[in-house]
Short mmCIF file of C-alpha atoms and ligand atoms in Angstrom, two decimals:
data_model
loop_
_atom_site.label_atom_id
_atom_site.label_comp_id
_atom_site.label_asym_id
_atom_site.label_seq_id
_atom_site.Cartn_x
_atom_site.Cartn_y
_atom_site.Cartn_z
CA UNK A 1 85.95 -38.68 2.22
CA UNK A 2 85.76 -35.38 1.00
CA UNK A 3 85.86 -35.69 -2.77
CA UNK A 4 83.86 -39.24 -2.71
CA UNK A 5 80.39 -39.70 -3.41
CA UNK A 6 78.12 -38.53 -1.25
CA UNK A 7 74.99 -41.38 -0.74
CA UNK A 8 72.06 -40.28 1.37
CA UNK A 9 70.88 -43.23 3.54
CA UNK A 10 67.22 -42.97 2.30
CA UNK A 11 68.71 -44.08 -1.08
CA UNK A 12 69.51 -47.39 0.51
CA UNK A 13 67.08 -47.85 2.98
CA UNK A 14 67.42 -50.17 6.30
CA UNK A 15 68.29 -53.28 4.61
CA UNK A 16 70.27 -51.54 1.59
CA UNK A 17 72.31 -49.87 4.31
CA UNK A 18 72.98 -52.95 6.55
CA UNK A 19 73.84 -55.27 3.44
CA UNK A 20 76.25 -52.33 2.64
CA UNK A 21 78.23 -52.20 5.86
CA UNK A 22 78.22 -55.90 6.22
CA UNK A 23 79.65 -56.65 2.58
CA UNK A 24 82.90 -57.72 4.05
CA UNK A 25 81.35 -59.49 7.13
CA UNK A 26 82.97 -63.14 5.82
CA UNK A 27 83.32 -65.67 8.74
CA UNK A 28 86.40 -67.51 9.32
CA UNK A 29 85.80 -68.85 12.58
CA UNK A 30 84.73 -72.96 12.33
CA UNK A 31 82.53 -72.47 15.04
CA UNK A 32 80.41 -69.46 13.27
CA UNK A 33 77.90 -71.59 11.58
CA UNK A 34 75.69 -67.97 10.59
CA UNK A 35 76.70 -64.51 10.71
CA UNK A 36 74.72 -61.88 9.64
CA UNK A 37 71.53 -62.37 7.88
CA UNK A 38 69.06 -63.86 9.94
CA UNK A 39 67.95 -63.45 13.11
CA UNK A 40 70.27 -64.06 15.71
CA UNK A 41 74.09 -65.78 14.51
CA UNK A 42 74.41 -68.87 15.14
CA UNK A 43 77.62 -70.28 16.94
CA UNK A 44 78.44 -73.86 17.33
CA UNK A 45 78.38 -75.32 20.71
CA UNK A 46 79.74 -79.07 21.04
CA UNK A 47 78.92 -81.22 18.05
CA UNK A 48 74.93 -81.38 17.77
CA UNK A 49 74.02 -77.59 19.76
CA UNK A 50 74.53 -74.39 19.12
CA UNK A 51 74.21 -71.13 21.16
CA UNK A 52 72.24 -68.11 19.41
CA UNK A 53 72.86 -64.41 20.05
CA UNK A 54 71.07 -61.35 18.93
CA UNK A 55 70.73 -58.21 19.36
CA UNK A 56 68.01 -55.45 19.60
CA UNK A 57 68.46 -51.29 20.35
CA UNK A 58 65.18 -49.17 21.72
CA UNK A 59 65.77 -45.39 21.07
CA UNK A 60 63.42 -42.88 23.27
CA UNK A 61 61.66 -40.82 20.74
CA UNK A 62 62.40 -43.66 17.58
CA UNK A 63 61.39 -46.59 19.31
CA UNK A 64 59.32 -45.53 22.02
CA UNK A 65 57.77 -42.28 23.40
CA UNK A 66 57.99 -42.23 27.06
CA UNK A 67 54.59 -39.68 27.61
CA UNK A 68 52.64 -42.43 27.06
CA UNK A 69 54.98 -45.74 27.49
CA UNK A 70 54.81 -47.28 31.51
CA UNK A 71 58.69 -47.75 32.15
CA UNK A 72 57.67 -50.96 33.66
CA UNK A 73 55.83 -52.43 30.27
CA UNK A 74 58.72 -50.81 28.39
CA UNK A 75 61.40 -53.05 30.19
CA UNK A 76 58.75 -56.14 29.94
CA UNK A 77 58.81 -55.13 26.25
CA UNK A 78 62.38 -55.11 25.85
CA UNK A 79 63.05 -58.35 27.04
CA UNK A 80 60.08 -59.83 24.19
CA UNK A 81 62.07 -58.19 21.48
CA UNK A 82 65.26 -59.75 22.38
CA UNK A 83 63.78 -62.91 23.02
CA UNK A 84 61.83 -63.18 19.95
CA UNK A 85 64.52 -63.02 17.77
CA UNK A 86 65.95 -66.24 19.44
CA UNK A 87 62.38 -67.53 19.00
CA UNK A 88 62.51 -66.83 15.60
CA UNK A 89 65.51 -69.30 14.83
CA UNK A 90 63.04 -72.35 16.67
CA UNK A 91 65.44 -71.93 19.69
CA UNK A 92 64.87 -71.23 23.30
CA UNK A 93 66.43 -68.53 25.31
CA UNK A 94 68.07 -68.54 28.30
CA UNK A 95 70.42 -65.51 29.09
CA UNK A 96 69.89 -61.63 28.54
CA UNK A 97 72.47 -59.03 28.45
CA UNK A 98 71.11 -55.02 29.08
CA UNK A 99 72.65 -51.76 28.35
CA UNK A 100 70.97 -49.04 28.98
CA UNK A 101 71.99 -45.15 27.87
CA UNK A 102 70.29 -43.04 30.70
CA UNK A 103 69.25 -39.35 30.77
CA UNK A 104 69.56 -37.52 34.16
CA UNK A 105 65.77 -36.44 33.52
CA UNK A 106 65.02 -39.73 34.18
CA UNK A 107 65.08 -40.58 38.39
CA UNK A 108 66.39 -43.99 40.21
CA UNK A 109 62.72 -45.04 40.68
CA UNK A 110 61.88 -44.44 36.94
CA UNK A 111 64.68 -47.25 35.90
CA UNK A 112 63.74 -48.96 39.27
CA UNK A 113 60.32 -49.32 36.90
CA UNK A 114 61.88 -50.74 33.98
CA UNK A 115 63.69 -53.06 36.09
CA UNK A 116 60.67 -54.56 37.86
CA UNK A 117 59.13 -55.27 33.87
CA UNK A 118 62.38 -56.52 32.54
CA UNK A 119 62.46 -59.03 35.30
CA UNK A 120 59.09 -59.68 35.02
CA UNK A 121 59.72 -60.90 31.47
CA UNK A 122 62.67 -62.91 32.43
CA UNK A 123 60.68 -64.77 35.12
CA UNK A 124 58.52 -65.65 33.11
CA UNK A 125 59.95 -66.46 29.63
CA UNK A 126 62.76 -68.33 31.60
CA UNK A 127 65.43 -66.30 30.99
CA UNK A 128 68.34 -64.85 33.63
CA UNK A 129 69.68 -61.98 33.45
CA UNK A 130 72.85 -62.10 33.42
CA UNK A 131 75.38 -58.59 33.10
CA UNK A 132 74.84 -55.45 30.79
CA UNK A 133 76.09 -52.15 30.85
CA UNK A 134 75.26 -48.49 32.27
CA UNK A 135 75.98 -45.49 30.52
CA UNK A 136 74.74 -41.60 30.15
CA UNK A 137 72.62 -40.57 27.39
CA UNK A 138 72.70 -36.83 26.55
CA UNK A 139 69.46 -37.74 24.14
CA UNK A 140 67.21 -40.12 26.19
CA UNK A 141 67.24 -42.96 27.09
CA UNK A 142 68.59 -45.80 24.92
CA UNK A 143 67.98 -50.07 25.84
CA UNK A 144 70.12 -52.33 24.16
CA UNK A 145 69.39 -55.85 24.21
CA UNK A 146 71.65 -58.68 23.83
CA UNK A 147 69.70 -62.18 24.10
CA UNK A 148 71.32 -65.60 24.06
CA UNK A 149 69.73 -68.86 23.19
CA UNK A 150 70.47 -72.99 22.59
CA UNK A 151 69.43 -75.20 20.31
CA UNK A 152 69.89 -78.44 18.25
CA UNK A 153 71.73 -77.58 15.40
CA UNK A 154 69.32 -80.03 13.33
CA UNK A 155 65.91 -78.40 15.01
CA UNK A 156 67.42 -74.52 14.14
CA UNK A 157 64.97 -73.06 11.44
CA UNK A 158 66.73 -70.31 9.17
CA UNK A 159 65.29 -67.95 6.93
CA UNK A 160 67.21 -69.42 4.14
CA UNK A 161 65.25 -72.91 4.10
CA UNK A 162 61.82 -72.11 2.80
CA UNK A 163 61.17 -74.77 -0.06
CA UNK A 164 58.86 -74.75 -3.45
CA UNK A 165 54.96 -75.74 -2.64
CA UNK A 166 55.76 -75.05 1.22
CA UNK A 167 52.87 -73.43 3.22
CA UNK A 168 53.09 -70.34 4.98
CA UNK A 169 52.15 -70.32 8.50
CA UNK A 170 51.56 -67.56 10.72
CA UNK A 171 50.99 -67.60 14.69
CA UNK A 172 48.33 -64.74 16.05
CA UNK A 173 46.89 -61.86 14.43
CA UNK A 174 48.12 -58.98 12.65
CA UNK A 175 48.25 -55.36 12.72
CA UNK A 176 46.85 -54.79 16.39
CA UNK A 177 49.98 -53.30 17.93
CA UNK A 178 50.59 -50.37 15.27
CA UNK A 179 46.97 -49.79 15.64
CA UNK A 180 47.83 -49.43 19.49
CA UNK A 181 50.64 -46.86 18.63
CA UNK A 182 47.98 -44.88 16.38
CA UNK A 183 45.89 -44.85 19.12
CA UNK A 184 48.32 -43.24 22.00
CA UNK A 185 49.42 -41.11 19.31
CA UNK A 186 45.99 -39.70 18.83
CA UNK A 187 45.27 -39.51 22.34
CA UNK A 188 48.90 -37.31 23.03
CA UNK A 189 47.76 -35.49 20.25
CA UNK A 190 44.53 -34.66 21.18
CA UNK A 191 45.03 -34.05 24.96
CA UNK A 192 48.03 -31.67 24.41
CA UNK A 193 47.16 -28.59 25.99
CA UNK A 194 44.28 -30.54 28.65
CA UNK A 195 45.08 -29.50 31.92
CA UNK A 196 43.93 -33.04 33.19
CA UNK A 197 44.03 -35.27 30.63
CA UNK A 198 42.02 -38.68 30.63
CA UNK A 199 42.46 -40.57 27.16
CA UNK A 200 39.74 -42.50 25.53
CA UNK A 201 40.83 -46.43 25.25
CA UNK A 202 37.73 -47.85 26.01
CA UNK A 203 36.61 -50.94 23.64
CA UNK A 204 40.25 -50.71 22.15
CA UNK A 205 42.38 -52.55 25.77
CA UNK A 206 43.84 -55.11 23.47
CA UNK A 207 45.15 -52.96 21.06
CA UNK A 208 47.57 -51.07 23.70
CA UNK A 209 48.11 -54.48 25.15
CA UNK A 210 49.75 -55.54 22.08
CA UNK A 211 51.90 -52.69 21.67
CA UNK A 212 52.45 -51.80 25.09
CA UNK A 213 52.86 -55.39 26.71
CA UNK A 214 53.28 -57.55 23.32
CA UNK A 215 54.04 -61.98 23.89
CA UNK A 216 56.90 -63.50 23.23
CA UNK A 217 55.78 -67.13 21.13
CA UNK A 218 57.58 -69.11 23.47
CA UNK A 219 54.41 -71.38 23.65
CA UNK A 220 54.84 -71.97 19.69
CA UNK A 221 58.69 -72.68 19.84
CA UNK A 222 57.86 -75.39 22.55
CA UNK A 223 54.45 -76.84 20.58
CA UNK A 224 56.64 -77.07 17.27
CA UNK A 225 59.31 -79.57 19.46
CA UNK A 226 56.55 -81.28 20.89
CA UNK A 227 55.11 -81.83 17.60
CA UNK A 228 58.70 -82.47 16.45
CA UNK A 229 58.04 -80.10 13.58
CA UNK A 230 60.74 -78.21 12.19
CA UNK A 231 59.80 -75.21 10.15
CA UNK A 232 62.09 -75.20 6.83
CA UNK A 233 62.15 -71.37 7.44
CA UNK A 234 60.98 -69.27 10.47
CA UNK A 235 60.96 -65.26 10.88
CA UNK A 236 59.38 -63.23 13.56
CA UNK A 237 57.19 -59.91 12.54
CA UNK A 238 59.14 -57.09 14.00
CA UNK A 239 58.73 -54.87 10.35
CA UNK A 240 55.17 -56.18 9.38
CA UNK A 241 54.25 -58.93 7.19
CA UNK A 242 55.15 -58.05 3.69
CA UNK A 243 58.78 -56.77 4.91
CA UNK A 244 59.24 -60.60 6.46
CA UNK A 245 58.40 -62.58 3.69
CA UNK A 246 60.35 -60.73 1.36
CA UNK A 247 63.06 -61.53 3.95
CA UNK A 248 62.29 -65.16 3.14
CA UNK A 249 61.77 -64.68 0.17
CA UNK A 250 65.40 -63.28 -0.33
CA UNK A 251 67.12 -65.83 1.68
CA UNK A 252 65.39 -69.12 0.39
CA UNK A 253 65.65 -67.92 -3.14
CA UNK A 254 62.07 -68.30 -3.76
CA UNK A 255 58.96 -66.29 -4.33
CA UNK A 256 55.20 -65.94 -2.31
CA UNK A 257 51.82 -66.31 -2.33
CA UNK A 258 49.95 -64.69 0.45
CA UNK A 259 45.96 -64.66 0.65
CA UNK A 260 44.99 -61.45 1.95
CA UNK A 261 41.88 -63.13 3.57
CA UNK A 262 43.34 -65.62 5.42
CA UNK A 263 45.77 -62.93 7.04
CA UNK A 264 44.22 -62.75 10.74
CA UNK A 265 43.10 -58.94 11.80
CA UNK A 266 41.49 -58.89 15.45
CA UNK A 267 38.26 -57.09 15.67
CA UNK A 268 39.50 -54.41 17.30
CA UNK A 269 42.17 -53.48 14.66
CA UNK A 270 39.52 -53.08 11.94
CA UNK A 271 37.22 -51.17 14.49
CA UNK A 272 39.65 -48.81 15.11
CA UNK A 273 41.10 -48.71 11.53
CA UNK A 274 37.65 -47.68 10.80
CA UNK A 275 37.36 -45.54 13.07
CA UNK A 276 40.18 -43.58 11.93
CA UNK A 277 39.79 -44.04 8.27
CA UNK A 278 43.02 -45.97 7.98
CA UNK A 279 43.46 -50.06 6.04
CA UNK A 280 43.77 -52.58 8.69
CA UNK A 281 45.46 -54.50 5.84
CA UNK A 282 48.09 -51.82 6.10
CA UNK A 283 48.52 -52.10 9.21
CA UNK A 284 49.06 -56.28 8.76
CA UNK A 285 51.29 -55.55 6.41
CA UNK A 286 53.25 -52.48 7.35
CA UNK A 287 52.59 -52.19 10.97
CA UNK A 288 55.12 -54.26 12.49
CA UNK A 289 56.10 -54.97 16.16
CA UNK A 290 53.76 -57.73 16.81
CA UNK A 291 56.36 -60.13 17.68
CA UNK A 292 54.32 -63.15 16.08
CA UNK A 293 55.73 -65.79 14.51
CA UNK A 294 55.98 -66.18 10.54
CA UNK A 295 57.06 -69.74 8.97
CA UNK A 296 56.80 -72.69 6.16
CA UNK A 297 56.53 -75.93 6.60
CA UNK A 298 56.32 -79.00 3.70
CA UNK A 299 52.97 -79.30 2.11
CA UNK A 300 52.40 -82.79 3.71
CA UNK A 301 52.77 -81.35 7.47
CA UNK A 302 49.64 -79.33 7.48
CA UNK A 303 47.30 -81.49 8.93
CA UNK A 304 50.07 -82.22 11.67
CA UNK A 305 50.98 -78.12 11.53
CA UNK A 306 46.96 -77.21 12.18
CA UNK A 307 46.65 -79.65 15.26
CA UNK A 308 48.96 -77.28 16.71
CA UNK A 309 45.27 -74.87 16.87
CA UNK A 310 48.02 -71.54 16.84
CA UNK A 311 48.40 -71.06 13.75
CA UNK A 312 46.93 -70.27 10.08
CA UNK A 313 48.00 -70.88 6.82
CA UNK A 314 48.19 -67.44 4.77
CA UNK A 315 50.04 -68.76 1.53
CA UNK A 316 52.60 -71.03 -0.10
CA UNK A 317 56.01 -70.65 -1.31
CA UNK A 318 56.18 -70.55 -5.14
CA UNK A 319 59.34 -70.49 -7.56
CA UNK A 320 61.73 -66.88 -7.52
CA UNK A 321 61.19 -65.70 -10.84
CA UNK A 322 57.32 -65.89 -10.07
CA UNK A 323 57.78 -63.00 -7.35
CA UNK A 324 56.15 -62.08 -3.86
CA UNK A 325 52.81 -61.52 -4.39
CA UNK A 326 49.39 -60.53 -2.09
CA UNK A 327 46.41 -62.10 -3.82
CA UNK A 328 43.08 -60.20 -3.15
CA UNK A 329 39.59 -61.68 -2.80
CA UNK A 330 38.24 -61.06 -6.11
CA UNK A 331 41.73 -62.69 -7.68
CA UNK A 332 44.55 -59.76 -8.20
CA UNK A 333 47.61 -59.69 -7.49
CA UNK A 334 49.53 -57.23 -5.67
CA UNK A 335 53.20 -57.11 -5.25
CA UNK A 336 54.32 -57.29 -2.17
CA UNK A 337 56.83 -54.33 -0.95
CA UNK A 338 58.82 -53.74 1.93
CA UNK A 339 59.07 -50.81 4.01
CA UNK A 340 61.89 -50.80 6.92
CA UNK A 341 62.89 -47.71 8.83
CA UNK A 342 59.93 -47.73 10.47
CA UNK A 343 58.93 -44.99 12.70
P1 LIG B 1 65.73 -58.28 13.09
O1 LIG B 1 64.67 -57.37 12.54
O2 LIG B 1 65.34 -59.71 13.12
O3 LIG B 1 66.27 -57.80 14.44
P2 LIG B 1 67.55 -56.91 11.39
O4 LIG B 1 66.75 -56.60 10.18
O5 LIG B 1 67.72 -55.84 12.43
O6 LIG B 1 66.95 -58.22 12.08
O7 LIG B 1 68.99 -57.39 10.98
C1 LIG B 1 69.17 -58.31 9.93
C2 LIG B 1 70.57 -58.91 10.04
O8 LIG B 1 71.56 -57.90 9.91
C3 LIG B 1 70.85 -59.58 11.38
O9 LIG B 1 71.62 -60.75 11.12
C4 LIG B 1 71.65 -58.56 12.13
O10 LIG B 1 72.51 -59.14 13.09
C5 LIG B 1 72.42 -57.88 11.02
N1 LIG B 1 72.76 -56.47 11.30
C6 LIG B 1 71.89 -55.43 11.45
N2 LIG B 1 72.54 -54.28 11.65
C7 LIG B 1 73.86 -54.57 11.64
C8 LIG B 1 75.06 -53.80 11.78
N3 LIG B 1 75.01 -52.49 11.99
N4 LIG B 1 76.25 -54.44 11.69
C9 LIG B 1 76.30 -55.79 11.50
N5 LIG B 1 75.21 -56.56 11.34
C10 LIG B 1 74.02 -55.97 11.41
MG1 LIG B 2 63.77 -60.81 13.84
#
């Protein structure tokens, strides 16, 4: 190793990095119908299901800053980032693995807390929980996630399937959980050295709910099947917007069209972006973490894809060579850039 090249990981970035380690990642099992590259793998499972498995990691002081983080929301939250990821593939989950790395600062009652939100989440997204692992952390505390999920193999939507002329559909709104993190970070920042400190959320609830206590789209995953729509692609936002549909973009072999005013901002994200001089479009686009649901469906299934009443169309696939591109109101065009490695 010595007298190789020495690459820094910035150079590569998250997804530069992970397509690096991965290169020789071939599958030679029959059953492996997708390894790495979209959200969960996919493993065959009898001949017309499949099981699904992903995995997530939460790192104290990366992920998550426990000043201002409720254990109990934190373990709630854990569970809606594994899950989503099964989501993501139009699949349901139903089993949880959780490790968890803990730091003897932390006491019984503290992980009692996280506990009580992780099952929580299971109860209520249907999901059991069903082994893990304990370990100690000498840097805090560390949640891995391992989330398993079933589907049809004909109903699973990959990221690879997004077609010319297909509309881009997105569930929710955009942007309101990083505004939540800017929020508690200016509140820890501000009441520092306060004796007694009592933070100033009023008018902004929503915005920590989303971060704090964000939904898994179970409810869209179930009104897609009842629809009997399957989405040619389907991603969820854990990076923010642009970073996903570059992701389609990439697998599908295709390019983008998103309309920056049809992407949906809550009221409270452009208050507060406002507020604290910052572009709630930034936030839509770069924020990340608000677990919604991105995906494209054949021009001909909008009428059927808007009965649904959860979602909005922000754009349409066009040809690769054309590019990914944000068009603003007055008509430019802005190329649309990914971030990753988000902090
Ligand atoms: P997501 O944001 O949906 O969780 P990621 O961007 O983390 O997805 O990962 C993209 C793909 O790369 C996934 O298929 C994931 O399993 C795979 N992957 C990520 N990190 C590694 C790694 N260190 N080794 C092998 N595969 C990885
Ligand atoms: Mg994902």
């Amino acid at each position: 190793m010595s007298d190789k090249k020495r690459t820094e990981i910035a150079e590569l970035g998250e997804f530069g990095l992970i397509d690096t380690l991965t290169r020789n990642a071939t599958t030679a099992n029959k059953r492996t119908i997708k390894g790495v590259g979209d959200d969960a793998a996919v493993i065959a499972a009898g001949r017309d299901d499949a099981m699904l498995v992903s995995t997530d990691t939460l790192l104290e002081g990366i992920d998550f800053d426990l000043t201002y983080f409720p254990l109990k929301h934190l373990g709630y939250k854990a569970v809606v980032v594994g899950v989503s990821d099964i989501l993501a593939m139009n699949a349901l989950p139903e089993q949880i693995m959780i490790s968890i790395g803990v730091s003897a600062k932390l006491p019984v009652e503290a992980l009692q807390d996280l506990y009580e939100g992780i099952d929580f989440a299971c109860k209520e997204l249907g999901v059991d929980l069903v082994g893990g692992d304990t370990t100690a952390s000498m840097t805090g505390l560390v949640i891995n996630i391992t989330t398993i999920g079933r589907a049809k193999r004909k109903s699973i939507s990959y990221r690879s399937g997004a077609q010319f002329n297909d509309l881009i559909c997105l569930t929710g709104n955009l942007g309101a959980a990083y505004m939540g993190l800017q929020l508690l970070e200016r509140e820890k920042r501000v009441l520092r050295d306060v004796e007694n400190p009592e933070p100033q959320f009023a008018g902004y609830e929503y915005l920590l709910q989303q971060y704090l206590k964000p939904r898994a789209r179970k409810d869209i995953v179930e009104a897609l099947a009842e629809e009997k729509i399957v989405p040619t692609s389907m991603i969820d936002i854990s990076d923010g917007l642009a970073s996903e549909v570059l992701q389609i973009c990439k697998a599908s072999k295709c390019g983008a069209r998103i309309y920056l005013d049809r992407i949906p901002i809550a009221k409270q994200t452009s208050a507060l972006a406002e507020e604290m001089h910052a572009d709630p479009v930034v936030a839509a686009l770069n924020g990340g973490s608000d677990y919604e649901l991105l995906f494209t469906v054949p021009l001909a299934m909008q009428e059927q894809v808007m009965r649904l009443g959860l979602v909005d169309v922000i754009g349409h696939i066009t040809r690769e060579s054309t590019g990914a591109y944000l068009v603003t109101p007055d008509g430019n065009d802005i190329r649309l850039r990914a971030q990753g490695f988000k902090e």
